[in-house]
Short mmCIF file of C-alpha atoms and ligand atoms in Angstrom, two decimals:
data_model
loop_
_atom_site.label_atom_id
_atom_site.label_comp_id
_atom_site.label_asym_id
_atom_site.label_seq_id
_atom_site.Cartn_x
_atom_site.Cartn_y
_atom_site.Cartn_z
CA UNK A 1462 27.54 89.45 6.04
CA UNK A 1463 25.96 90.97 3.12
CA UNK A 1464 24.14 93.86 5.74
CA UNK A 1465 24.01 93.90 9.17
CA UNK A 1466 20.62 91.16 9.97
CA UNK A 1467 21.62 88.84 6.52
CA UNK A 1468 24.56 87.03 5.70
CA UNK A 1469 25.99 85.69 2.93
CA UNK A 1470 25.44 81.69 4.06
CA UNK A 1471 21.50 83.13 3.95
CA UNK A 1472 22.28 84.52 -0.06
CA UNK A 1473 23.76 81.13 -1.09
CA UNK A 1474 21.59 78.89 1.00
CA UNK A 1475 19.94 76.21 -1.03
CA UNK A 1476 17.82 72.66 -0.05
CA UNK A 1477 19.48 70.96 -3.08
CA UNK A 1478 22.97 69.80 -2.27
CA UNK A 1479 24.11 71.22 -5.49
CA UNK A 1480 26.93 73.68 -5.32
CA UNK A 1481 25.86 77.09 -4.87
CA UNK A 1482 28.62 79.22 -4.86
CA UNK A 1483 27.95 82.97 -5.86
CA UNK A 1484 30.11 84.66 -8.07
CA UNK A 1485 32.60 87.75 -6.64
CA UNK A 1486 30.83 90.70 -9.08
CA UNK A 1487 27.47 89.31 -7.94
CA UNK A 1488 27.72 89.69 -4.22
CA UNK A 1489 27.08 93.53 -4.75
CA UNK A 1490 23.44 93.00 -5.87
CA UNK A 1491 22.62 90.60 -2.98
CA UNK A 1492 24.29 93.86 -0.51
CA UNK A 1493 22.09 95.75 -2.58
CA UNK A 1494 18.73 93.82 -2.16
CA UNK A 1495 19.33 93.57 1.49
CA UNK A 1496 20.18 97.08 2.30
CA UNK A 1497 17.83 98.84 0.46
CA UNK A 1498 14.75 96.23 0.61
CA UNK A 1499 15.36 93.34 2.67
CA UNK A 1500 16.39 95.42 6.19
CA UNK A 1501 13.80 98.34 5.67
CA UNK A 1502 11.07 94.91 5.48
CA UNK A 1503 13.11 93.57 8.44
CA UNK A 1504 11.96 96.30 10.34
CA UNK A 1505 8.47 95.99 10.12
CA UNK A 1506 7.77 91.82 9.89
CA UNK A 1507 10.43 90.60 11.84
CA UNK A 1508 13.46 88.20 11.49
CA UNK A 1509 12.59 85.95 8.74
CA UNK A 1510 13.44 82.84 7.31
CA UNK A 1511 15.57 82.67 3.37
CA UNK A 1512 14.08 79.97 1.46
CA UNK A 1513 16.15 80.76 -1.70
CA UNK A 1514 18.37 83.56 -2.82
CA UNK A 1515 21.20 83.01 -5.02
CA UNK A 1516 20.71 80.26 -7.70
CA UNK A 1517 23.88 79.02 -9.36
CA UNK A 1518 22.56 77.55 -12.90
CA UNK A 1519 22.37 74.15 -11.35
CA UNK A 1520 20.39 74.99 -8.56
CA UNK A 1521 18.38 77.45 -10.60
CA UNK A 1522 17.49 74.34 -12.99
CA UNK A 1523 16.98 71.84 -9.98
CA UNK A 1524 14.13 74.29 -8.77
CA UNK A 1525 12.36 74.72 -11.79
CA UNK A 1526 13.49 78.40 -11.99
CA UNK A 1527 13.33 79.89 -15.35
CA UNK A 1528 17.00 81.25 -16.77
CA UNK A 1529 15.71 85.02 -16.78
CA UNK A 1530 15.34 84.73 -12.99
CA UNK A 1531 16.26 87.43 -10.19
CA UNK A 1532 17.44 84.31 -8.44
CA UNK A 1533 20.40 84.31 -11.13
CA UNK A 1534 21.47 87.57 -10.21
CA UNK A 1535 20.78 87.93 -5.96
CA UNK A 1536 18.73 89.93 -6.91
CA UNK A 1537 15.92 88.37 -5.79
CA UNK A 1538 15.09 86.16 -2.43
CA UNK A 1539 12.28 84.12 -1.44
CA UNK A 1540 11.32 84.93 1.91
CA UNK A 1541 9.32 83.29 4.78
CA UNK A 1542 8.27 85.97 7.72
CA UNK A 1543 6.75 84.45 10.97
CA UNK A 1544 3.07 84.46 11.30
CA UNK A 1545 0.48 84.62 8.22
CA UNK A 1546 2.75 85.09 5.19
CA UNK A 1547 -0.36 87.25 3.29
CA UNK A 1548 -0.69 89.46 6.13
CA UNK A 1549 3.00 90.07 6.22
CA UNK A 1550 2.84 90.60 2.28
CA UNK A 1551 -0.18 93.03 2.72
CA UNK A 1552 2.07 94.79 5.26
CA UNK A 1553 5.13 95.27 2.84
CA UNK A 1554 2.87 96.49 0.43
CA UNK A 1555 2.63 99.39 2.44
CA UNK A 1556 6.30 99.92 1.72
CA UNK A 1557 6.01 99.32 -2.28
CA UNK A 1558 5.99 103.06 -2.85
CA UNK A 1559 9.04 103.89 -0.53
CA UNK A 1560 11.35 101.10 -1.27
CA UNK A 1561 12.86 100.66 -5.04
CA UNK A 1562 11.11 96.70 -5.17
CA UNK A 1563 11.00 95.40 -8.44
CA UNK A 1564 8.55 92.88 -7.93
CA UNK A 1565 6.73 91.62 -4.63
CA UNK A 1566 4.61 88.27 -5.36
CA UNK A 1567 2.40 86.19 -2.82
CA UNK A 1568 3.59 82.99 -4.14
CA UNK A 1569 1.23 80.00 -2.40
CA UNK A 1570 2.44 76.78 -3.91
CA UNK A 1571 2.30 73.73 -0.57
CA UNK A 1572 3.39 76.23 1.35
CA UNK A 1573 3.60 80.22 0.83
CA UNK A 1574 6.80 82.47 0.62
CA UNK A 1575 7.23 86.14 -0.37
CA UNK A 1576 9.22 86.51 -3.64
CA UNK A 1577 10.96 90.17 -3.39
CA UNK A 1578 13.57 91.88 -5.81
CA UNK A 1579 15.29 94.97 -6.58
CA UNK A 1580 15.74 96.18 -10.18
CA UNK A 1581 18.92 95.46 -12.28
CA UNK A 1582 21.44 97.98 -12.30
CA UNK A 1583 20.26 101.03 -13.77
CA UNK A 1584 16.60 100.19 -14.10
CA UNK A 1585 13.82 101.94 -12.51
CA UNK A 1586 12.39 99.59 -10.26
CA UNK A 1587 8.49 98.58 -11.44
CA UNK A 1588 7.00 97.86 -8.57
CA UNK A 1589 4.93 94.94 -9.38
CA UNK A 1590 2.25 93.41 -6.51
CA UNK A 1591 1.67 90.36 -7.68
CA UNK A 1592 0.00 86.93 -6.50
CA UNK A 1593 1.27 83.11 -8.10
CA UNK A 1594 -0.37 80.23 -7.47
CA UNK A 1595 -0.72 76.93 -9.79
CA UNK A 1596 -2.94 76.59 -12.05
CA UNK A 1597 -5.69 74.24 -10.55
CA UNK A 1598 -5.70 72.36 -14.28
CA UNK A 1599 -1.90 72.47 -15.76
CA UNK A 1600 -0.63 72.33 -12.02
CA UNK A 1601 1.58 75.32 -13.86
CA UNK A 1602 2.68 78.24 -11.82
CA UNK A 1603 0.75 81.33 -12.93
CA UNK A 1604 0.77 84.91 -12.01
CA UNK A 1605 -1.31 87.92 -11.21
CA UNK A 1606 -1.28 91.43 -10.34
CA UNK A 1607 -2.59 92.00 -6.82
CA UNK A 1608 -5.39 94.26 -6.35
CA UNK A 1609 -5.54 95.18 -2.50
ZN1 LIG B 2205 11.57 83.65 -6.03
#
């Protein structure tokens, strides 16, 4: 278990096949994503479903992930509550103040998921609200801030 509702099977989970081990000196950042963002969220949208966490290179490039990504590090995780998935990201927008979140995106691509992150070590965390959705021309992910 990386905390006490995620483990690490969750952090390394991936729909590729591709091998996804994560790296010893990495596993702190995933303890550190759920403690301080992913449990506090727990507690007000439920148990909810990892889509992607961890992302080995491989995996990272099978998804279309670009190298600078959160994924890389565990520090980010793509997240699937129960119910409307806007309404729960309007809802942990009340948190963005409290919690150190990086970045929080709507992402609404087929399907929608909550992209959430903590800062890298030692950075202030910026707190980004944003919403990502393709492009209805290039087909190309694109994001914006949220304005609630
Ligand atoms: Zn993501």
């Amino acid at each position: 278990m990386v905390s006490i509702h995620f483990s690490l099977e969750e952090v390394t989970h991936t729909d590729t096949g591709l091998d996804n081990e994560i790296p010893e000196p990495l596993k702190q950042n995933a303890t550190r994503l759920a403690e301080t963002i992913l449990e506090p969220l727990r507690v007000i949208l439920g148990p909810m479903r990892i889509n992607s966490w961890f992302r080995s290179p491989g995996v990272n490039k099978a998804v279309g992930g670009v190298e600078s990504s959160y994924h890389r590090l565990a520090l980010s995780a793509d997240v699937v509550p129960n119910g409307d998935v806007f309404k729960a990201f309007k809802m942990a927008l009340t948190l963005l103040a409290e919690l150190p979140i990086d970045q929080i995106i709507f992402e609404h691509h087929n399907s929608s998921w909550i992209h959430i992150g903590a800062a890298k070590d030692g950075e202030a965390p910026r707190r980004q609200a944003l919403i990502g959705e393709p492009n209805p021309v290039t087909g190309k992910m694109t994001y914006r801030a949220y304005r609630a």
